PDB file of C-alpha atoms in Angstrom:
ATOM      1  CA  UNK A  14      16.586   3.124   3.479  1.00  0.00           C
ATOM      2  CA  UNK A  15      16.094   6.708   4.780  1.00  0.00           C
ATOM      3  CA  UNK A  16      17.674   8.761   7.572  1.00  0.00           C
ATOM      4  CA  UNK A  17      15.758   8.717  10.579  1.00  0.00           C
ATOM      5  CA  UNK A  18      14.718  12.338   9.865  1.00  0.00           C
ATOM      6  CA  UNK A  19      13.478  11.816   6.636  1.00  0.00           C
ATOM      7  CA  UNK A  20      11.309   8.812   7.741  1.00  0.00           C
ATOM      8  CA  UNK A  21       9.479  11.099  10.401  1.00  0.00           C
ATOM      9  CA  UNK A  22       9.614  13.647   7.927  1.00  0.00           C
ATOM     10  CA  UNK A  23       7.570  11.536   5.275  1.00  0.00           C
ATOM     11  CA  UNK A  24       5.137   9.946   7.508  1.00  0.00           C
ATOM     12  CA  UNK A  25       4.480  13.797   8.820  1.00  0.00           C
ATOM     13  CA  UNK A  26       3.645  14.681   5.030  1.00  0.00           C
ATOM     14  CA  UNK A  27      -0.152  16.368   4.455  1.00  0.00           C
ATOM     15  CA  UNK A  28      -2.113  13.099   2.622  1.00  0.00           C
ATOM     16  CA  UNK A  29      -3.179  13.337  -1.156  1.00  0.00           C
ATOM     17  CA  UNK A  30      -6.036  15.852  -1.892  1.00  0.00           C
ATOM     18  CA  UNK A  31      -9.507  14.102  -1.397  1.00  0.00           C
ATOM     19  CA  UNK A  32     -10.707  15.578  -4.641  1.00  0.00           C
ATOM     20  CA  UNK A  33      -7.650  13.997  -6.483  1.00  0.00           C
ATOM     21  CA  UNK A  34      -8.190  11.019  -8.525  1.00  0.00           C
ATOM     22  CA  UNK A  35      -6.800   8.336  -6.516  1.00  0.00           C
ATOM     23  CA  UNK A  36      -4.168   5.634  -8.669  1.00  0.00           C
ATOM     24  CA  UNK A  37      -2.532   2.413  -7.221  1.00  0.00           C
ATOM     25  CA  UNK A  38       1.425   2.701  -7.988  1.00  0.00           C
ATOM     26  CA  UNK A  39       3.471   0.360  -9.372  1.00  0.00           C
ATOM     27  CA  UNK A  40       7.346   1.446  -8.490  1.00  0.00           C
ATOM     28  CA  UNK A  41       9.933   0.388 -11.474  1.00  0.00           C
ATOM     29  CA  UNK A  42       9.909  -0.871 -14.949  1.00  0.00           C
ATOM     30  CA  UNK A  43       6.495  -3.095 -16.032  1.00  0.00           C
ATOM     31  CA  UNK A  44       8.336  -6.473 -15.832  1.00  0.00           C
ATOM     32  CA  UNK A  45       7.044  -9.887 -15.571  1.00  0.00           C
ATOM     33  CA  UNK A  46       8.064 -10.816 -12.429  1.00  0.00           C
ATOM     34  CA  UNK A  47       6.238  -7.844 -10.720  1.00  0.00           C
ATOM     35  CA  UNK A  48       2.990  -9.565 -11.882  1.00  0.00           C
ATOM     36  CA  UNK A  49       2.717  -6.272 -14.235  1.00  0.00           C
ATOM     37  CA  UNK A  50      -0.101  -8.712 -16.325  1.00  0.00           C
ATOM     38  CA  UNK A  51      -2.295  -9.567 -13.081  1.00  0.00           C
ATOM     39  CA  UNK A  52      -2.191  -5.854 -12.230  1.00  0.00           C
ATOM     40  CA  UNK A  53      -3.264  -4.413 -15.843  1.00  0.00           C
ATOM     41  CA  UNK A  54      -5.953  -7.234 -15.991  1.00  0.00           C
ATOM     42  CA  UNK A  55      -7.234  -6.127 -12.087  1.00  0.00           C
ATOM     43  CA  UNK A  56      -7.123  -1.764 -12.825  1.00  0.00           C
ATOM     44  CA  UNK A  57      -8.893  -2.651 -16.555  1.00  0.00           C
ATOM     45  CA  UNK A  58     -12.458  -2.118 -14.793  1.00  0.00           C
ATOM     46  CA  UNK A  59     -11.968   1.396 -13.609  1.00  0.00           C
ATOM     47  CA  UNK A  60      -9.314   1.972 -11.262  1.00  0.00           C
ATOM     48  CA  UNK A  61      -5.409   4.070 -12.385  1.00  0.00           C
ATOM     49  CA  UNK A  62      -2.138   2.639 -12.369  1.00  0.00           C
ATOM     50  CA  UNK A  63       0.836   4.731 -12.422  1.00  0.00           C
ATOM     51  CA  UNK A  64       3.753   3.171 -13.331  1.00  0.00           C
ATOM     52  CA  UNK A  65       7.147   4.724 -11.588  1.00  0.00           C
ATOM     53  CA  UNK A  66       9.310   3.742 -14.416  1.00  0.00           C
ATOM     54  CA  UNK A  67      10.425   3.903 -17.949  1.00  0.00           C
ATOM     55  CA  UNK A  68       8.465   1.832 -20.453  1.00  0.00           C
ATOM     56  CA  UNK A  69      10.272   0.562 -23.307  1.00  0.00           C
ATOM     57  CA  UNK A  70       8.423   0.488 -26.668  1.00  0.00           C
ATOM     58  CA  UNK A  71       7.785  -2.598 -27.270  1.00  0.00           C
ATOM     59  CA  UNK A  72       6.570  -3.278 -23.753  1.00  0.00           C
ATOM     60  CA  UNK A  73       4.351   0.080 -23.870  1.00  0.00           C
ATOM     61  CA  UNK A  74       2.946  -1.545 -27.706  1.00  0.00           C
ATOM     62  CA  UNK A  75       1.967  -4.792 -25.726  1.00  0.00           C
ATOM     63  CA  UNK A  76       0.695  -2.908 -22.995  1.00  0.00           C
ATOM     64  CA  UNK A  77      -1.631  -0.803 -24.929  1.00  0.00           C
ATOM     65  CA  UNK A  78      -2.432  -3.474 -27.240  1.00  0.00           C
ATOM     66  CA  UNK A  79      -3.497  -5.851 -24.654  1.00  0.00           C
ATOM     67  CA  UNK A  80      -5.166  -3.693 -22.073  1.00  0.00           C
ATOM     68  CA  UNK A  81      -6.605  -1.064 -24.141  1.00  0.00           C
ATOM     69  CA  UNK A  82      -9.650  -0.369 -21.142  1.00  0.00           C
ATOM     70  CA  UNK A  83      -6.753  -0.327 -18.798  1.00  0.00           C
ATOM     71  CA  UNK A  84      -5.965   4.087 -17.557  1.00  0.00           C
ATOM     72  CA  UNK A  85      -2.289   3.315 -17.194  1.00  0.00           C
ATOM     73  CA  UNK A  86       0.540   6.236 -16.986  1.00  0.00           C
ATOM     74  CA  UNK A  87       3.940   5.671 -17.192  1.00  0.00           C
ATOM     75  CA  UNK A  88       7.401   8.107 -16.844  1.00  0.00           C
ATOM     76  CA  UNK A  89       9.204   8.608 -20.345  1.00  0.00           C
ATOM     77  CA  UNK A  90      12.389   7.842 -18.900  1.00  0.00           C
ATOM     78  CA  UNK A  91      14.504   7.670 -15.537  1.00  0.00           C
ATOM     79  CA  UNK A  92      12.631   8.456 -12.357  1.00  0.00           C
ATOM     80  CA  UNK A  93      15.003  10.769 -10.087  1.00  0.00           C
ATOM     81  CA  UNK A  94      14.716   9.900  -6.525  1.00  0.00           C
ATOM     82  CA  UNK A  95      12.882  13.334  -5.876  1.00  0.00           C
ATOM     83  CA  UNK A  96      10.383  12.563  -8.622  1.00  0.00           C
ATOM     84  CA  UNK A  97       9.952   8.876  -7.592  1.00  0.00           C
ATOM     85  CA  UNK A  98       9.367   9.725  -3.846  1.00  0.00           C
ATOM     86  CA  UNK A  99       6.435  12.741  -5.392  1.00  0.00           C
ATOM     87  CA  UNK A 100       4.767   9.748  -6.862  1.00  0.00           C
ATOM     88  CA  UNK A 101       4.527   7.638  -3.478  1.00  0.00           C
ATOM     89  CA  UNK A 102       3.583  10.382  -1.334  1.00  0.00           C
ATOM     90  CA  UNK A 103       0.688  10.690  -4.185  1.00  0.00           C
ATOM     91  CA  UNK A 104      -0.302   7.377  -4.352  1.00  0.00           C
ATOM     92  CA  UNK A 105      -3.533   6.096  -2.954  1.00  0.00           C
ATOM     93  CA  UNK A 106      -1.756   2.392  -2.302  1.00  0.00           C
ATOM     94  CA  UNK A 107       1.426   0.666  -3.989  1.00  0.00           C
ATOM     95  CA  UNK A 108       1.302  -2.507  -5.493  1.00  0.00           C
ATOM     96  CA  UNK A 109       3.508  -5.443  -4.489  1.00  0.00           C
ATOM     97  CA  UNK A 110       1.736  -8.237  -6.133  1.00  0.00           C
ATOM     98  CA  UNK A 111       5.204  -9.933  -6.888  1.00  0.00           C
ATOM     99  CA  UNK A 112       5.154 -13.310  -8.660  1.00  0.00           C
ATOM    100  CA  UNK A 113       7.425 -16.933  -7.365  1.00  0.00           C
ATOM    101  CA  UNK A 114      11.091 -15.846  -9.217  1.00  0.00           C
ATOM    102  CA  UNK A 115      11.270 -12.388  -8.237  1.00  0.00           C
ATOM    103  CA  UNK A 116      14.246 -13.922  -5.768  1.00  0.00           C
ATOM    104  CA  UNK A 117      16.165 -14.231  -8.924  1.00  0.00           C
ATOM    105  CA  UNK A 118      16.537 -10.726  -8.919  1.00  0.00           C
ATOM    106  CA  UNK A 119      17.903 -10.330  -5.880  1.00  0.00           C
ATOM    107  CA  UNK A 120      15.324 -11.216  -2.955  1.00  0.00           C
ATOM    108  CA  UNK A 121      15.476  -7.980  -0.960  1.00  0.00           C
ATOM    109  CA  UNK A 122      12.893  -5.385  -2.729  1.00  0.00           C
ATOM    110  CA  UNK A 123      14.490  -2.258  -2.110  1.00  0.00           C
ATOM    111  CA  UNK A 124      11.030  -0.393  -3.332  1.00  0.00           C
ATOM    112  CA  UNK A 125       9.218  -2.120  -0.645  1.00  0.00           C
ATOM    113  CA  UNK A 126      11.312  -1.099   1.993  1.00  0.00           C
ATOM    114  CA  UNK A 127      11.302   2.623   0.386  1.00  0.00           C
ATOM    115  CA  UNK A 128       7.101   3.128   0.150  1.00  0.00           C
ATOM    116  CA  UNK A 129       6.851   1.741   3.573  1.00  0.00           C
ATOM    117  CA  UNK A 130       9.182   4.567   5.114  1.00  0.00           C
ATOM    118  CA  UNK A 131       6.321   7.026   3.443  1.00  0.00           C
ATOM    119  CA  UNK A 132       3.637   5.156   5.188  1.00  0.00           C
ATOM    120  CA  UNK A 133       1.514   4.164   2.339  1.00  0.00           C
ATOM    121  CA  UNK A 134      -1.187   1.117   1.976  1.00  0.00           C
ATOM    122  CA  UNK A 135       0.217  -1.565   0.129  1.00  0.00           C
ATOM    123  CA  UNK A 136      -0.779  -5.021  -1.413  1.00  0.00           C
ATOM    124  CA  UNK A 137       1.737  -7.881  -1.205  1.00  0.00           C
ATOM    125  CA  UNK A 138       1.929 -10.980  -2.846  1.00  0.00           C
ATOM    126  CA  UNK A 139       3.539 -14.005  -0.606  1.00  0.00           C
ATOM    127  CA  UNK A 140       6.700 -13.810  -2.667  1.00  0.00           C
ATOM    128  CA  UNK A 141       7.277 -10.598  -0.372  1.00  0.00           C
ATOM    129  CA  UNK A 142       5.590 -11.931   3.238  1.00  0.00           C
ATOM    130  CA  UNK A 143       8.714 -12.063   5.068  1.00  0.00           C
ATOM    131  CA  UNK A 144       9.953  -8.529   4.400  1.00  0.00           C
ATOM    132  CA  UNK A 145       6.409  -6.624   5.394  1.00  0.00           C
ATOM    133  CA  UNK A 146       5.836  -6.413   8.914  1.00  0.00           C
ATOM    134  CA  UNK A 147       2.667  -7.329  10.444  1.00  0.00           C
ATOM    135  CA  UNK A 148       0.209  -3.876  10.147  1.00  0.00           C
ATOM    136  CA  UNK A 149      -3.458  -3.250   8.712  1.00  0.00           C
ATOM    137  CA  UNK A 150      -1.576  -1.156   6.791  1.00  0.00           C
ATOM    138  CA  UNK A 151      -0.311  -4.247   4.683  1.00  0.00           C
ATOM    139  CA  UNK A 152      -2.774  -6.443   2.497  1.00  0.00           C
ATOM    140  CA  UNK A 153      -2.130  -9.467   1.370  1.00  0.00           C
ATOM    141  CA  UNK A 154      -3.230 -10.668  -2.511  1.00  0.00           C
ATOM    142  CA  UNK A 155      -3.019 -13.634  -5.118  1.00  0.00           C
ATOM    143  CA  UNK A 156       0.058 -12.672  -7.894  1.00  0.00           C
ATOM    144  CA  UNK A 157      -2.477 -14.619 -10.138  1.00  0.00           C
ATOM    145  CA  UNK A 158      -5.514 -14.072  -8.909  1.00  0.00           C
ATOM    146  CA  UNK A 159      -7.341 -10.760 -10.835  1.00  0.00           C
ATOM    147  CA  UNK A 160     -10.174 -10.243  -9.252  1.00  0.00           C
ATOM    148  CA  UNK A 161      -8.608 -10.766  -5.692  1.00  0.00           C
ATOM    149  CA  UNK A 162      -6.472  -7.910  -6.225  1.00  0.00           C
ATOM    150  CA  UNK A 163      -9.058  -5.805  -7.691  1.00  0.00           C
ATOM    151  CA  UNK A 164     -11.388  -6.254  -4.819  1.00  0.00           C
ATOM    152  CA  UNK A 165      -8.156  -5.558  -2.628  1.00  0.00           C
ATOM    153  CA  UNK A 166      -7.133  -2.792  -4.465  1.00  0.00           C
ATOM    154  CA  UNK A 167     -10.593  -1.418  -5.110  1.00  0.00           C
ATOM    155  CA  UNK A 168     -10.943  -1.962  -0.602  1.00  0.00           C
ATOM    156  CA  UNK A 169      -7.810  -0.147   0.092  1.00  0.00           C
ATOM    157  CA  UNK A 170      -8.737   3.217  -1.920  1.00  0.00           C
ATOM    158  CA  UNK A 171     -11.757   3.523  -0.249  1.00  0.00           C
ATOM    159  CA  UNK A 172     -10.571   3.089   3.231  1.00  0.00           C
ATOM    160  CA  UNK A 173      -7.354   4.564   2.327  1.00  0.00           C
ATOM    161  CA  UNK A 174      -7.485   7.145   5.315  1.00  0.00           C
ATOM    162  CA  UNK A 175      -8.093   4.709   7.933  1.00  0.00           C
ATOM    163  CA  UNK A 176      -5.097   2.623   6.582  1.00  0.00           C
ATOM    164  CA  UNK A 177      -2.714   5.319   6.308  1.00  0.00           C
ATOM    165  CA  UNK A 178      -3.030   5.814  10.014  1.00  0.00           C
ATOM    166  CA  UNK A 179      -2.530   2.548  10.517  1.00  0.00           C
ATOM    167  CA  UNK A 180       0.949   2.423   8.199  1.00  0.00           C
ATOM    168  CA  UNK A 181       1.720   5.731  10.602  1.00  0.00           C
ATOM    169  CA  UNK A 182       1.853   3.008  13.220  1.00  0.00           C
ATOM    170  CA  UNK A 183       4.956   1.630  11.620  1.00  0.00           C
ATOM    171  CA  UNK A 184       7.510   4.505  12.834  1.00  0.00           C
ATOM    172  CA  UNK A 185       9.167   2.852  15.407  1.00  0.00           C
ATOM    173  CA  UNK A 186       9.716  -0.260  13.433  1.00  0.00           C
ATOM    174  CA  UNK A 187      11.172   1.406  10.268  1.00  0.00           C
ATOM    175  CA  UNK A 188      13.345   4.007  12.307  1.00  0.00           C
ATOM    176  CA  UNK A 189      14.706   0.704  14.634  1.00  0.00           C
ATOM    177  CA  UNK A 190      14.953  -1.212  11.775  1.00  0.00           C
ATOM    178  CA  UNK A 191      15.020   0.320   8.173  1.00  0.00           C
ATOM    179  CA  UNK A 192      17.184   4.027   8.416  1.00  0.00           C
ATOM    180  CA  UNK A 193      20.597   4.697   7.315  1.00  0.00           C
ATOM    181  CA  UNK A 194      21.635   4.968  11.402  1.00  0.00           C
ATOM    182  CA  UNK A 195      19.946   1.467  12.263  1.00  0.00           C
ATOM    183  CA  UNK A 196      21.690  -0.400   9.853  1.00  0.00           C
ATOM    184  CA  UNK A 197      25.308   1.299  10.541  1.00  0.00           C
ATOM    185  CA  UNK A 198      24.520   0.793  13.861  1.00  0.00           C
ATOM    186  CA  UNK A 199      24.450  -2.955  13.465  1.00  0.00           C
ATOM    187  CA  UNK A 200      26.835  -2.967  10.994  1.00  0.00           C
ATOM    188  CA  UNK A 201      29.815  -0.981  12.898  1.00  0.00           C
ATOM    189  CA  UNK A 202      28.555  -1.029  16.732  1.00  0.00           C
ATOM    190  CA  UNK A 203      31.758  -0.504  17.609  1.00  0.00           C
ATOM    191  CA  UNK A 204      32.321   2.590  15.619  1.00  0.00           C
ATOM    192  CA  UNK A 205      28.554   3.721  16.657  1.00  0.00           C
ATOM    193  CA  UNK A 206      29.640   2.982  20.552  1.00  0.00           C
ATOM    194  CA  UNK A 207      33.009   5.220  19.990  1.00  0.00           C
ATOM    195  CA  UNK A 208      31.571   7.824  18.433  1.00  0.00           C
ATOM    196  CA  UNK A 209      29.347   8.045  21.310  1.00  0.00           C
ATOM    197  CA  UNK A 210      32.064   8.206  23.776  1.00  0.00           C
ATOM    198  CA  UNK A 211      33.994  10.498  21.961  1.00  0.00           C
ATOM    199  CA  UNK A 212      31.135  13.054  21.494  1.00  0.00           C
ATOM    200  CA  UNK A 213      30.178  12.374  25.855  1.00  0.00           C
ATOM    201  CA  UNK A 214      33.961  13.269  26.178  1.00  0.00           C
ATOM    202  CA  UNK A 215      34.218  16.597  24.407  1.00  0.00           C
ATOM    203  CA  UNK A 216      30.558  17.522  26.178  1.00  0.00           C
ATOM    204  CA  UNK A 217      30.844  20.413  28.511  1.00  0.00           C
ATOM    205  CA  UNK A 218      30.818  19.215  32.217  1.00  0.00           C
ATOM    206  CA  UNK A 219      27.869  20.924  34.553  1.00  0.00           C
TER     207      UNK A 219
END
């Protein structure tokens, strides 16, 4: 989640340079479960992956090993907040193409819910259908399927400005439903409601 200012903030932020090399973004570590293999296997034919995480050696031997066509960037260690939200407001479109067990690991995916507060593209796998909202913004893929995701992928970058208007769309759902006010709201009304009074009773009368 974000503060309401920061979400209006972020979706106000100038888009990526046209003349920059467009990459999909993957947020976190390269793990199974976030269908890292599918994704290497669907950037291999020309597209760049960034990868918002630290990349353990053995998984970066594997990696390069495998996937040696694949133009694949990773961070050297832990991502600070400031430097993870740099790479999302540079990414073309973030990938989501989670694979059946990621609710082992919790269900909610907190880096969902943070790209779509910047208003990005994003691909989604089904594992994650009931937490994206309904926008043009949001494509579904295959977690297995390589060549669905490339095509996807491949779509997304080149209509990327048409779809980031479209994700712009999504302000009034993420500050209702997806800020640091909305959920205190709903989780102490009461508090929110007596705050409120309190601040309408110190207000200067006219």
């Amino acid at each position: 989640a974000a503060t309401a200012a920061e979400v209006t903030a972020r979706l106000s932020e100038p888009r990526p340079e046209p003349d920059r090399e467009p990459y999909v973004l993957l947020i976190g570590e390269a793990l199974e479960y976030k269908g890292v293999r599918c994704l290497l296997e669907a950037v291999s034919d020309g597209l760049t992956l960034r990868i918002a995480g630290n990349l353990p050696e053995d998984h970066a031997h594997w990696l390069t090993q495998h996937y040696p066509a694949a133009r694949v960037s990773w961070e050297p260690g832990w991502v600070s907040r400031s430097h993870m939200n740099e790479l999302i407001t540079g990414a073309a479109v973030v990938a989501f193409a989670y694979r059946p067990g990621f609710e082992e690991h919790g269900g909610v995916s907190g880096a969902l819910l943070h790209a779509l507060t910047f208003g990005k593209p994003l691909v989604f796998s089904p594992t994650l259908a009931s937490q994206v909202p309904a926008s043009p913004s949001c494509l579904p893929v295959s977690p297995d399927d390589a060549a669905d995701l490339r095509r996807t992928l491949t779509w997304a970058i080149a209509h990327r400005e048409e779809l980031h208007d479209a994700a712009a769309d999504l302000k009034q759902f993420l500050l209702s439903e997806h800020t640091y006010e909305s959920h205190a709201s709903r989780l102490f009304p009461s508090a929110v409601d007596g705050s409120r009074d309190i601040a309408s009773a110190l207000s200067p009368r006219g």
